[in-house]
Protein backbone atom coordinates (compact mmCIF):
# COMPACT_ATOMS: atom_id res chain seq x y z
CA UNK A 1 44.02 6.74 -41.87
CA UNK A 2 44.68 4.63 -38.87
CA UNK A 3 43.50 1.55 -36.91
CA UNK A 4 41.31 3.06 -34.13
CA UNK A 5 39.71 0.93 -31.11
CA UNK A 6 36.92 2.50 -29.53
CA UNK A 7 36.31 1.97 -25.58
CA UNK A 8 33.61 3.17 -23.55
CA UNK A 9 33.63 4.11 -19.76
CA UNK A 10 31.14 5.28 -17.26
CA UNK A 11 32.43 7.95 -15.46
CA UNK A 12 31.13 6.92 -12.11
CA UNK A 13 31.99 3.50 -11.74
CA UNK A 14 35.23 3.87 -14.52
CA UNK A 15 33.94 0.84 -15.79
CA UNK A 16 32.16 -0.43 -18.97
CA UNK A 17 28.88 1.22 -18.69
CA UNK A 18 25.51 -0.72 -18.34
CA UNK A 19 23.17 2.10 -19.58
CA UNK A 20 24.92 3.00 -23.19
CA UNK A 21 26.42 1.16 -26.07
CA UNK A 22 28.01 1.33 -29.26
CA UNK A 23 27.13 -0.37 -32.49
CA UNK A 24 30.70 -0.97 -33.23
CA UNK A 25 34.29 -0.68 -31.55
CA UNK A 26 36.71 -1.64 -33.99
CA UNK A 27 37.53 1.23 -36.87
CA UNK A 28 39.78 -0.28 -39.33
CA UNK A 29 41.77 2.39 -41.77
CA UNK A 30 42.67 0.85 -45.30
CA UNK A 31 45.79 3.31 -44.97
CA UNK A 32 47.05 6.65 -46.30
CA UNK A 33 43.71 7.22 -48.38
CA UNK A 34 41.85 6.96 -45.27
CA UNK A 35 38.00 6.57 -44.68
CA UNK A 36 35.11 7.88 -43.04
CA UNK A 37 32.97 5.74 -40.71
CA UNK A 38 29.82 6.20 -38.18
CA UNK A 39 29.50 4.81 -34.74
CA UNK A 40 25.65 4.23 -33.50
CA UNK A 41 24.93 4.96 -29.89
CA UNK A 42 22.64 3.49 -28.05
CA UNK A 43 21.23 5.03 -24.42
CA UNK A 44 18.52 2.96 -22.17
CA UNK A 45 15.65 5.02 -20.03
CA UNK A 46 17.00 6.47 -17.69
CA UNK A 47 14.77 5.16 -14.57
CA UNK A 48 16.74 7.18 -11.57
CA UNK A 49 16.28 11.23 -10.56
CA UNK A 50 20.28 11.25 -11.20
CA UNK A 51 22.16 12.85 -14.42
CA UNK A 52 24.66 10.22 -15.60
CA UNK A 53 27.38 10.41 -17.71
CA UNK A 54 30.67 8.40 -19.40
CA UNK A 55 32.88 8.93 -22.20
CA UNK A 56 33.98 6.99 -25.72
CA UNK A 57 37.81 6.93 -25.94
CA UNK A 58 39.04 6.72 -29.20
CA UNK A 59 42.18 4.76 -28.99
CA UNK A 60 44.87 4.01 -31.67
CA UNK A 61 45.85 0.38 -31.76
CA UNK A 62 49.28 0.62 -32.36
CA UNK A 63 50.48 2.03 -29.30
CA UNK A 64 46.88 2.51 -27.01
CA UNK A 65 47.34 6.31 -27.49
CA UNK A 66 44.07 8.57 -27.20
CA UNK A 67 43.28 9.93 -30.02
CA UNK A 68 39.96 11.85 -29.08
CA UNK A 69 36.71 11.45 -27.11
CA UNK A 70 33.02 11.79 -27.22
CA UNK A 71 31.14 12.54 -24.31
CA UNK A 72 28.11 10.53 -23.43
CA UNK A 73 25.35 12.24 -20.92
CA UNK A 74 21.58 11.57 -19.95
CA UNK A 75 19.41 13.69 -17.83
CA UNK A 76 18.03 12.46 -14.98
CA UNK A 77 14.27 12.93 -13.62
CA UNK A 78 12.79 15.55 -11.28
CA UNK A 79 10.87 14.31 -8.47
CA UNK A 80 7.29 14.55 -8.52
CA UNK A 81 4.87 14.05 -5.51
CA UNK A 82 1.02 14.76 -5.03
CA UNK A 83 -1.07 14.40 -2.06
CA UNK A 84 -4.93 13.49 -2.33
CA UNK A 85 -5.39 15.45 0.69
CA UNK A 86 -3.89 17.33 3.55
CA UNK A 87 -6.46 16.87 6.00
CA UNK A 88 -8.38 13.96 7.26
CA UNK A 89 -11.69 14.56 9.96
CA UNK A 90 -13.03 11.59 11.65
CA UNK A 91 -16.24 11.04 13.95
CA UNK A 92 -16.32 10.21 17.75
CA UNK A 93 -17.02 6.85 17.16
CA UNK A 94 -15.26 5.44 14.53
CA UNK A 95 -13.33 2.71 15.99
CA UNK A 96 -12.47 0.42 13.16
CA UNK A 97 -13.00 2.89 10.61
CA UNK A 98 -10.28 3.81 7.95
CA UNK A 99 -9.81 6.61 4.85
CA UNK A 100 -7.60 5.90 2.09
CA UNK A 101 -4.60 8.73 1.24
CA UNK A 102 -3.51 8.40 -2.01
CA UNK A 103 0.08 9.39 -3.29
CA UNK A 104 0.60 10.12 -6.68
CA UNK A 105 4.81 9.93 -7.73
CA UNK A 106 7.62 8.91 -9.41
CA UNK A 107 9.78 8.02 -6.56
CA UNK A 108 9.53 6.18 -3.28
CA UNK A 109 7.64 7.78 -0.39
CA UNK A 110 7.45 6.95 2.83
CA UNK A 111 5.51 7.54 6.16
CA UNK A 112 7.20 9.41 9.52
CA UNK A 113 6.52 8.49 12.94
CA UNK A 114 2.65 10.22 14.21
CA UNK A 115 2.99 13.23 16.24
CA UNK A 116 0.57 14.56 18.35
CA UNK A 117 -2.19 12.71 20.47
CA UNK A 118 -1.14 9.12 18.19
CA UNK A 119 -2.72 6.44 20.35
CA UNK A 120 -5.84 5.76 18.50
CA UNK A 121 -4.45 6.58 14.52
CA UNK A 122 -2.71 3.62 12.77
CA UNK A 123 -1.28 4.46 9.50
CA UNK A 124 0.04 1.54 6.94
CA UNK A 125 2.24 0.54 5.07
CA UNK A 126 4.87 2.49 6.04
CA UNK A 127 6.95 3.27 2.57
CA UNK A 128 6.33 2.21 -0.55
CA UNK A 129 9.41 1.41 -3.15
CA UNK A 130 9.44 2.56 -7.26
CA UNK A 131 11.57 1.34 -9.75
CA UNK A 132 11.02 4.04 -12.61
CA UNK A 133 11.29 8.18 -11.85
CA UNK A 134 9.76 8.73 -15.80
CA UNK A 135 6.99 6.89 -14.53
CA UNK A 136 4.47 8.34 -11.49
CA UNK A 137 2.20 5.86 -10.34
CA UNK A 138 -0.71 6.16 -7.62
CA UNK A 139 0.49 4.56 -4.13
CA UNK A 140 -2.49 3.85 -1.31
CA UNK A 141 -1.85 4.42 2.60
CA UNK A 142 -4.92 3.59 4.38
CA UNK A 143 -5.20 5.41 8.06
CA UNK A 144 -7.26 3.52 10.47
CA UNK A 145 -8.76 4.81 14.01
CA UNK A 146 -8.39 2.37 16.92
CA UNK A 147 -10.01 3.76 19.50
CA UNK A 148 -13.64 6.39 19.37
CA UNK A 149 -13.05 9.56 21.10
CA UNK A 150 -14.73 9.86 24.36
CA UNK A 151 -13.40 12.83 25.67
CA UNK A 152 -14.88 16.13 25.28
CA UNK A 153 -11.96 17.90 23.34
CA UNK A 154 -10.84 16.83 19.91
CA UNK A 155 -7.66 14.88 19.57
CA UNK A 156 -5.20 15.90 16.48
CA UNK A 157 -2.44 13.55 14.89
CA UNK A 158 -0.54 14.75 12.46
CA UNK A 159 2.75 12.44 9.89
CA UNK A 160 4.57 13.01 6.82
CA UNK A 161 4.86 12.04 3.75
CA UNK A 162 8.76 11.65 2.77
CA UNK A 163 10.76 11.72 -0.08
CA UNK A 164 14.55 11.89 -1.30
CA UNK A 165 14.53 14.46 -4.32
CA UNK A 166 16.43 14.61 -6.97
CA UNK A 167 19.49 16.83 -5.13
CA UNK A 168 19.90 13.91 -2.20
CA UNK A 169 17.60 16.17 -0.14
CA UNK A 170 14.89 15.14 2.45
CA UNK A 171 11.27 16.38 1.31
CA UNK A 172 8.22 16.10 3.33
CA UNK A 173 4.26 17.02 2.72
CA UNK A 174 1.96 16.71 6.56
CA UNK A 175 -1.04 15.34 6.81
CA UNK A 176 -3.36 16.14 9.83
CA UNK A 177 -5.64 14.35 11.03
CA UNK A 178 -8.56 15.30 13.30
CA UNK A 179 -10.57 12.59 15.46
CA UNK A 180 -13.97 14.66 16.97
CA UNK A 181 -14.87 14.79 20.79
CA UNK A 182 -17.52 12.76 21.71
CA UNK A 183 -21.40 14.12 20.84
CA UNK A 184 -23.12 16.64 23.18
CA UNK A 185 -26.59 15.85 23.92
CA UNK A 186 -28.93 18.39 24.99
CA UNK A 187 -32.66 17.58 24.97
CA UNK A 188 -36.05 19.59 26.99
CA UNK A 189 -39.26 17.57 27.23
CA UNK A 190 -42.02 19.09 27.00
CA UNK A 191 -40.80 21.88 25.17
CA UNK A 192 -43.97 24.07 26.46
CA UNK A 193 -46.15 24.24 29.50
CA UNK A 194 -49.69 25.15 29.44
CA UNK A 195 -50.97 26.02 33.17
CA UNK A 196 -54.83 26.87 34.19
CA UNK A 197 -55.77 29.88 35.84
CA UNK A 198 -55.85 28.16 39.06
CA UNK A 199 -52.01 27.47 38.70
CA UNK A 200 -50.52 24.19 39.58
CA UNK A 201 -47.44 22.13 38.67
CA UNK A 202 -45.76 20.29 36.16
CA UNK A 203 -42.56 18.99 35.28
CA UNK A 204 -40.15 19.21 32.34
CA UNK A 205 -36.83 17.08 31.97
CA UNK A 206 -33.23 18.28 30.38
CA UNK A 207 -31.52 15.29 29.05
């Protein structure tokens, strides 16, 4: 049975929020009889991995005294990340050659520094950005050899996959990757030799 203002704050800016709103703010009382009256509120997606909250103050107008509040709060989202692989194998001789790693999410990701024997693996880009956690989308790194492998040992280069989760903490996921040493050749010709009785000689070669 009283003139009521209604004001709405987020609680971590204490400012009008940007991500909820109400229908009306104004709740005017025709006096002792009173009335009854409903407020609509209205929430956006919430895009980030963060919980957010505020509150409605319900003020009376005649001296700004709170009367009551409503609490406003909206889950965030958890963070999700898949790998296509774990592992990548390439050939001796596959200069110039590249395999695609695909990471499925709903947050940014990003690629750490190569470990390992790194010389001849390139790995691009190097993070990827995303706008909406309620959302995973497929992101496409594309590793690429730069050199063949002419030693006779394989070489191994290993990087993560990084992401911030939803509790401000560092994940990762590692991919290896394994370069082959070069091809052993080993060839007899003739495989066989057929002598006479007599004996003789003949020759075979090992390649």
């Amino acid at each position: 049975n009283i003139d009521l203002e209604l004001v709405s704050v987020d609680d971590a800016t204490s400012g009008s929020p940007d991500w909820f709103r109400l229908d009306m703010t104004d709740f005017h009382s025709p006096g002792v009889i009173g009335k009854t009256e409903s407020f609509r509120v209205t929430v956006d997606k919430n895009k980030s991995l963060k919980k957010r909250s505020g509150k409605i103050s319900i003020i009376r107008k005649s001296d700004g005294k709170e009367m009551g509040s409503v609490s406003v709060a909206q889950d965030g989202s958890f963070a999700s990340v898949e790998v296509s692989a774990a592992s990548f194998n390439f050939a001796a001789q596959s200069k110039g050659q590249s395999k695609t790693l695909v990471v499925t999410s709903n947050v940014p990701v990003s690629i750490g520094s190569i470990s390992g024997d790194s010389d001849w693996l390139e790995v691009s880009p190097s993070s990827v950005t995303h706008d909406d956690a309620t959302v995973s989308t497929e992101k496409s790194f594309t590793l690429s050899v730069k050199s063949d492998n002419t030693g006779d040992q394989e070489r191994e280069a290993s990087f993560n996959v990084s992401w911030t989760d939803e509790n401000d903490k560092l994940q990762t996921k590692e991919i290896t990757v394994v370069q082959m040493p070069k091809d052993r050749i080993f060839t007899v010709n003739p495989s066989s030799l057929l002598f006479e009785n007599v004996g003789g000689e003949k020759s075979f070669t090992i390649t």
